[in-house]
Amino acid sequence: MSAAGKHTCIRITLDRTEWEQSIQADILKVLCNGESIEFSLDQVHIFTTKIGIMPVYLSGKIIHCKAIIGGNFSMPKTPAITSTELGTLWMTYQQKTLSLRMLEYFIEKSDDRKAKAIMSDLHTEINPYVEKITKVFQREGAVIPVGYTTQDVHLNAPKLYDNYFDIMFIRIMNQISMGMHTLHLSMVVREDIIMIYKDLTAIKQKYYLACTHYLIEKGVLARAPYVSMPQEVSFAKDKNYLSGFNLLSEKRSLNTVEVAYLHHAIETNSVGLQLMTGFAQCAKEPEVKKYFVKGKELAKKIVHDMDEILIQSDVQLSASASGSATTSTIAPFSDKLMMYVTNLLCSFSLGGNAVGTAFSLRSDLPLKIGVMTKDIFGLAHEGAKLMVKNGWLEEPPQMEDRNKLIQG
């Protein structure tokens, strides 16, 4: 390729396996800042095509090359990353580094051989995907997010939760991940990123089932209410099927779809109640401690309100799940990490409530779920402001601010 032709963006790498499929040369010569520099095959990685100035990353420092002097090579076919792909990978990086840190603590404190094996295997399978996402960011020239590091977990802290809570919590985190990865899979188009979400979805499904089977085996999983099997198909015959607001009219019994979402809300908030209790006991900042107390009280209210709906319809209550906070007041996690977990659970609840509202046909249920949703949103918003105040809210990659650029 001549100096007048297209220029190529190259980047130094120590990983031969990544670039040898896209480069065919023993030596590549480039003109950098007026000086001819040769790069051996072990140093060069071509990752995109550009017209004009060619940045070269050498030992972490960028120098600009205006021409390629020699070297025969083929260009890679991977397209540049889109804003959607960058954003979803950023979210996945945050969530996965969080999960790894919490798993490390739960593994350290677990005294159940099978529970420890489930969590250790999950940690082993997730960790390579953090590395894969990191490499995507590096290839695209994007800064690596901070996420959550070993500074956010304290493995020597005493046990904050009783047995079984760890698997119950990991099960819920797997629920969140399954939903996130499936959604993100539908939003991306680049093949390597599609494969990341496809693989992660399969991993999370596998360990969600492993956690479920473990809890059933231990007899501590709260099962949904049972019901008599239908013997015939029925269709709603009048508007009373939708009734619920009128205090003078009799409300119809709940259907199984409505019970399913009520039970799910009870199950997740029962675990959330214990999680917030432990967080409130060990948080360092007074404001953060008060925030977790609010989260605990909200979770308690949601469980009470959902149970009340079941009682009014003569539906048996879901059994209380085992696994509660201990008396420890020593934090195993940073306040920053605990705040992010709470924010993540709030987001999960908001999404679940939206679906539950859409499929609840008795008119009083969407109203009650709507009030609950408003309270959850208020808690999430308060938490976000608290994270900003303390410098804990890492910003996702931003789109270009065109107005600011125009104004200079």
PDB file of N, CA, C and O in Angstrom, residues 168-207:
ATOM      1  N   MET A 168     -29.729 -18.227  47.487  1.00  0.00           N
ATOM      2  CA  MET A 168     -30.973 -17.504  47.166  1.00  0.00           C
ATOM      3  C   MET A 168     -30.677 -16.195  46.451  1.00  0.00           C
ATOM      4  O   MET A 168     -31.325 -15.845  45.459  1.00  0.00           O
ATOM      5  N   PHE A 169     -29.676 -15.476  46.950  1.00  0.00           N
ATOM      6  CA  PHE A 169     -29.318 -14.206  46.339  1.00  0.00           C
ATOM      7  C   PHE A 169     -28.716 -14.419  44.946  1.00  0.00           C
ATOM      8  O   PHE A 169     -29.072 -13.718  43.993  1.00  0.00           O
ATOM      9  N   ILE A 170     -27.812 -15.380  44.811  1.00  0.00           N
ATOM     10  CA  ILE A 170     -27.199 -15.664  43.509  1.00  0.00           C
ATOM     11  C   ILE A 170     -28.268 -16.091  42.507  1.00  0.00           C
ATOM     12  O   ILE A 170     -28.197 -15.750  41.320  1.00  0.00           O
ATOM     13  N   ARG A 171     -29.275 -16.812  42.966  1.00  0.00           N
ATOM     14  CA  ARG A 171     -30.379 -17.221  42.081  1.00  0.00           C
ATOM     15  C   ARG A 171     -31.101 -15.998  41.528  1.00  0.00           C
ATOM     16  O   ARG A 171     -31.425 -15.939  40.324  1.00  0.00           O
ATOM     17  N   ILE A 172     -31.367 -15.019  42.380  1.00  0.00           N
ATOM     18  CA  ILE A 172     -32.031 -13.807  41.911  1.00  0.00           C
ATOM     19  C   ILE A 172     -31.128 -13.017  40.962  1.00  0.00           C
ATOM     20  O   ILE A 172     -31.576 -12.483  39.946  1.00  0.00           O
ATOM     21  N   MET A 173     -29.837 -12.954  41.274  1.00  0.00           N
ATOM     22  CA  MET A 173     -28.899 -12.275  40.376  1.00  0.00           C
ATOM     23  C   MET A 173     -28.849 -12.967  39.016  1.00  0.00           C
ATOM     24  O   MET A 173     -28.708 -12.312  37.972  1.00  0.00           O
ATOM     25  N   ASN A 174     -28.982 -14.289  39.010  1.00  0.00           N
ATOM     26  CA  ASN A 174     -29.043 -15.012  37.740  1.00  0.00           C
ATOM     27  C   ASN A 174     -30.311 -14.676  36.969  1.00  0.00           C
ATOM     28  O   ASN A 174     -30.301 -14.595  35.737  1.00  0.00           O
ATOM     29  N   GLN A 175     -31.421 -14.488  37.688  1.00  0.00           N
ATOM     30  CA  GLN A 175     -32.666 -14.048  37.039  1.00  0.00           C
ATOM     31  C   GLN A 175     -32.456 -12.714  36.333  1.00  0.00           C
ATOM     32  O   GLN A 175     -32.851 -12.532  35.176  1.00  0.00           O
ATOM     33  N   ILE A 176     -31.831 -11.779  37.052  1.00  0.00           N
ATOM     34  CA  ILE A 176     -31.575 -10.454  36.482  1.00  0.00           C
ATOM     35  C   ILE A 176     -30.689 -10.581  35.257  1.00  0.00           C
ATOM     36  O   ILE A 176     -30.955  -9.974  34.200  1.00  0.00           O
ATOM     37  N   SER A 177     -29.636 -11.379  35.360  1.00  0.00           N
ATOM     38  CA  SER A 177     -28.692 -11.528  34.252  1.00  0.00           C
ATOM     39  C   SER A 177     -29.338 -12.170  33.040  1.00  0.00           C
ATOM     40  O   SER A 177     -29.086 -11.759  31.904  1.00  0.00           O
ATOM     41  N   MET A 178     -30.171 -13.186  33.258  1.00  0.00           N
ATOM     42  CA  MET A 178     -30.850 -13.828  32.127  1.00  0.00           C
ATOM     43  C   MET A 178     -31.680 -12.815  31.349  1.00  0.00           C
ATOM     44  O   MET A 178     -31.676 -12.803  30.117  1.00  0.00           O
ATOM     45  N   GLY A 179     -32.402 -11.972  32.078  1.00  0.00           N
ATOM     46  CA  GLY A 179     -33.209 -10.947  31.414  1.00  0.00           C
ATOM     47  C   GLY A 179     -32.356  -9.932  30.674  1.00  0.00           C
ATOM     48  O   GLY A 179     -32.653  -9.569  29.522  1.00  0.00           O
ATOM     49  N   MET A 180     -31.272  -9.473  31.328  1.00  0.00           N
ATOM     50  CA  MET A 180     -30.395  -8.473  30.713  1.00  0.00           C
ATOM     51  C   MET A 180     -29.726  -9.017  29.456  1.00  0.00           C
ATOM     52  O   MET A 180     -29.696  -8.356  28.410  1.00  0.00           O
ATOM     53  N   HIS A 181     -29.182 -10.234  29.543  1.00  0.00           N
ATOM     54  CA  HIS A 181     -28.452 -10.782  28.401  1.00  0.00           C
ATOM     55  C   HIS A 181     -29.376 -11.068  27.215  1.00  0.00           C
ATOM     56  O   HIS A 181     -28.993 -10.862  26.064  1.00  0.00           O
ATOM     57  N   THR A 182     -30.584 -11.537  27.505  1.00  0.00           N
ATOM     58  CA  THR A 182     -31.547 -11.783  26.424  1.00  0.00           C
ATOM     59  C   THR A 182     -31.936 -10.473  25.744  1.00  0.00           C
ATOM     60  O   THR A 182     -32.019 -10.391  24.513  1.00  0.00           O
ATOM     61  N   LEU A 183     -32.167  -9.442  26.542  1.00  0.00           N
ATOM     62  CA  LEU A 183     -32.488  -8.128  25.985  1.00  0.00           C
ATOM     63  C   LEU A 183     -31.321  -7.597  25.158  1.00  0.00           C
ATOM     64  O   LEU A 183     -31.505  -7.130  24.023  1.00  0.00           O
ATOM     65  N   HIS A 184     -30.120  -7.665  25.696  1.00  0.00           N
ATOM     66  CA  HIS A 184     -28.949  -7.156  24.989  1.00  0.00           C
ATOM     67  C   HIS A 184     -28.666  -7.943  23.712  1.00  0.00           C
ATOM     68  O   HIS A 184     -28.224  -7.377  22.711  1.00  0.00           O
ATOM     69  N   LEU A 185     -28.950  -9.246  23.754  1.00  0.00           N
ATOM     70  CA  LEU A 185     -28.766 -10.076  22.555  1.00  0.00           C
ATOM     71  C   LEU A 185     -29.639  -9.583  21.414  1.00  0.00           C
ATOM     72  O   LEU A 185     -29.246  -9.638  20.241  1.00  0.00           O
ATOM     73  N   SER A 186     -30.823  -9.064  21.750  1.00  0.00           N
ATOM     74  CA  SER A 186     -31.740  -8.566  20.719  1.00  0.00           C
ATOM     75  C   SER A 186     -31.380  -7.160  20.233  1.00  0.00           C
ATOM     76  O   SER A 186     -31.980  -6.656  19.289  1.00  0.00           O
ATOM     77  N   MET A 187     -30.378  -6.533  20.874  1.00  0.00           N
ATOM     78  CA  MET A 187     -30.029  -5.149  20.549  1.00  0.00           C
ATOM     79  C   MET A 187     -28.727  -5.017  19.765  1.00  0.00           C
ATOM     80  O   MET A 187     -28.419  -3.936  19.270  1.00  0.00           O
ATOM     81  N   VAL A 188     -27.945  -6.087  19.681  1.00  0.00           N
ATOM     82  CA  VAL A 188     -26.630  -5.999  19.045  1.00  0.00           C
ATOM     83  C   VAL A 188     -26.618  -6.788  17.737  1.00  0.00           C
ATOM     84  O   VAL A 188     -27.437  -7.694  17.539  1.00  0.00           O
ATOM     85  N   VAL A 189     -25.666  -6.465  16.869  1.00  0.00           N
ATOM     86  CA  VAL A 189     -25.601  -7.127  15.563  1.00  0.00           C
ATOM     87  C   VAL A 189     -24.209  -7.661  15.239  1.00  0.00           C
ATOM     88  O   VAL A 189     -24.066  -8.483  14.333  1.00  0.00           O
ATOM     89  N   ARG A 190     -23.176  -7.216  15.959  1.00  0.00           N
ATOM     90  CA  ARG A 190     -21.832  -7.679  15.653  1.00  0.00           C
ATOM     91  C   ARG A 190     -21.643  -9.093  16.195  1.00  0.00           C
ATOM     92  O   ARG A 190     -21.966  -9.364  17.346  1.00  0.00           O
ATOM     93  N   GLU A 191     -21.092  -9.973  15.372  1.00  0.00           N
ATOM     94  CA  GLU A 191     -21.078 -11.394  15.668  1.00  0.00           C
ATOM     95  C   GLU A 191     -20.366 -11.738  16.968  1.00  0.00           C
ATOM     96  O   GLU A 191     -20.855 -12.564  17.758  1.00  0.00           O
ATOM     97  N   ASP A 192     -19.202 -11.131  17.223  1.00  0.00           N
ATOM     98  CA  ASP A 192     -18.463 -11.483  18.434  1.00  0.00           C
ATOM     99  C   ASP A 192     -19.212 -11.052  19.696  1.00  0.00           C
ATOM    100  O   ASP A 192     -19.158 -11.739  20.726  1.00  0.00           O
ATOM    101  N   ILE A 193     -19.948  -9.945  19.601  1.00  0.00           N
ATOM    102  CA  ILE A 193     -20.714  -9.475  20.762  1.00  0.00           C
ATOM    103  C   ILE A 193     -21.971 -10.311  20.946  1.00  0.00           C
ATOM    104  O   ILE A 193     -22.380 -10.611  22.079  1.00  0.00           O
ATOM    105  N   ILE A 194     -22.589 -10.710  19.834  1.00  0.00           N
ATOM    106  CA  ILE A 194     -23.724 -11.633  19.915  1.00  0.00           C
ATOM    107  C   ILE A 194     -23.324 -12.909  20.652  1.00  0.00           C
ATOM    108  O   ILE A 194     -24.055 -13.403  21.519  1.00  0.00           O
ATOM    109  N   MET A 195     -22.152 -13.430  20.334  1.00  0.00           N
ATOM    110  CA  MET A 195     -21.693 -14.672  20.959  1.00  0.00           C
ATOM    111  C   MET A 195     -21.449 -14.492  22.458  1.00  0.00           C
ATOM    112  O   MET A 195     -21.688 -15.412  23.247  1.00  0.00           O
ATOM    113  N   ILE A 196     -20.983 -13.311  22.858  1.00  0.00           N
ATOM    114  CA  ILE A 196     -20.785 -13.048  24.294  1.00  0.00           C
ATOM    115  C   ILE A 196     -22.113 -13.176  25.033  1.00  0.00           C
ATOM    116  O   ILE A 196     -22.214 -13.863  26.060  1.00  0.00           O
ATOM    117  N   TYR A 197     -23.169 -12.540  24.502  1.00  0.00           N
ATOM    118  CA  TYR A 197     -24.462 -12.582  25.173  1.00  0.00           C
ATOM    119  C   TYR A 197     -25.119 -13.956  25.071  1.00  0.00           C
ATOM    120  O   TYR A 197     -25.795 -14.406  26.007  1.00  0.00           O
ATOM    121  N   LYS A 198     -24.903 -14.618  23.949  1.00  0.00           N
ATOM    122  CA  LYS A 198     -25.454 -15.968  23.785  1.00  0.00           C
ATOM    123  C   LYS A 198     -24.839 -16.910  24.812  1.00  0.00           C
ATOM    124  O   LYS A 198     -25.541 -17.684  25.471  1.00  0.00           O
ATOM    125  N   ASP A 199     -23.526 -16.839  24.968  1.00  0.00           N
ATOM    126  CA  ASP A 199     -22.826 -17.693  25.932  1.00  0.00           C
ATOM    127  C   ASP A 199     -23.226 -17.354  27.372  1.00  0.00           C
ATOM    128  O   ASP A 199     -23.461 -18.249  28.192  1.00  0.00           O
ATOM    129  N   LEU A 200     -23.271 -16.054  27.688  1.00  0.00           N
ATOM    130  CA  LEU A 200     -23.618 -15.645  29.046  1.00  0.00           C
ATOM    131  C   LEU A 200     -25.042 -16.053  29.411  1.00  0.00           C
ATOM    132  O   LEU A 200     -25.311 -16.436  30.555  1.00  0.00           O
ATOM    133  N   THR A 201     -25.960 -15.967  28.447  1.00  0.00           N
ATOM    134  CA  THR A 201     -27.334 -16.394  28.694  1.00  0.00           C
ATOM    135  C   THR A 201     -27.377 -17.868  29.071  1.00  0.00           C
ATOM    136  O   THR A 201     -28.053 -18.267  30.027  1.00  0.00           O
ATOM    137  N   ALA A 202     -26.637 -18.686  28.321  1.00  0.00           N
ATOM    138  CA  ALA A 202     -26.604 -20.125  28.601  1.00  0.00           C
ATOM    139  C   ALA A 202     -25.994 -20.409  29.973  1.00  0.00           C
ATOM    140  O   ALA A 202     -26.484 -21.269  30.725  1.00  0.00           O
ATOM    141  N   ILE A 203     -24.933 -19.688  30.316  1.00  0.00           N
ATOM    142  CA  ILE A 203     -24.288 -19.874  31.618  1.00  0.00           C
ATOM    143  C   ILE A 203     -25.253 -19.524  32.749  1.00  0.00           C
ATOM    144  O   ILE A 203     -25.387 -20.258  33.735  1.00  0.00           O
ATOM    145  N   LYS A 204     -25.939 -18.399  32.614  1.00  0.00           N
ATOM    146  CA  LYS A 204     -26.847 -17.962  33.671  1.00  0.00           C
ATOM    147  C   LYS A 204     -28.052 -18.888  33.809  1.00  0.00           C
ATOM    148  O   LYS A 204     -28.533 -19.136  34.927  1.00  0.00           O
ATOM    149  N   GLN A 205     -28.553 -19.405  32.697  1.00  0.00           N
ATOM    150  CA  GLN A 205     -29.641 -20.378  32.767  1.00  0.00           C
ATOM    151  C   GLN A 205     -29.191 -21.636  33.503  1.00  0.00           C
ATOM    152  O   GLN A 205     -29.913 -22.188  34.345  1.00  0.00           O
ATOM    153  N   LYS A 206     -27.992 -22.090  33.191  1.00  0.00           N
ATOM    154  CA  LYS A 206     -27.432 -23.285  33.820  1.00  0.00           C
ATOM    155  C   LYS A 206     -27.345 -23.128  35.331  1.00  0.00           C
ATOM    156  O   LYS A 206     -27.767 -24.022  36.092  1.00  0.00           O
ATOM    157  N   TYR A 207     -26.841 -21.985  35.790  1.00  0.00           N
ATOM    158  CA  TYR A 207     -26.638 -21.818  37.229  1.00  0.00           C
ATOM    159  C   TYR A 207     -27.902 -21.371  37.947  1.00  0.00           C
ATOM    160  O   TYR A 207     -28.030 -21.585  39.163  1.00  0.00           O
TER     161      TYR A 207
END
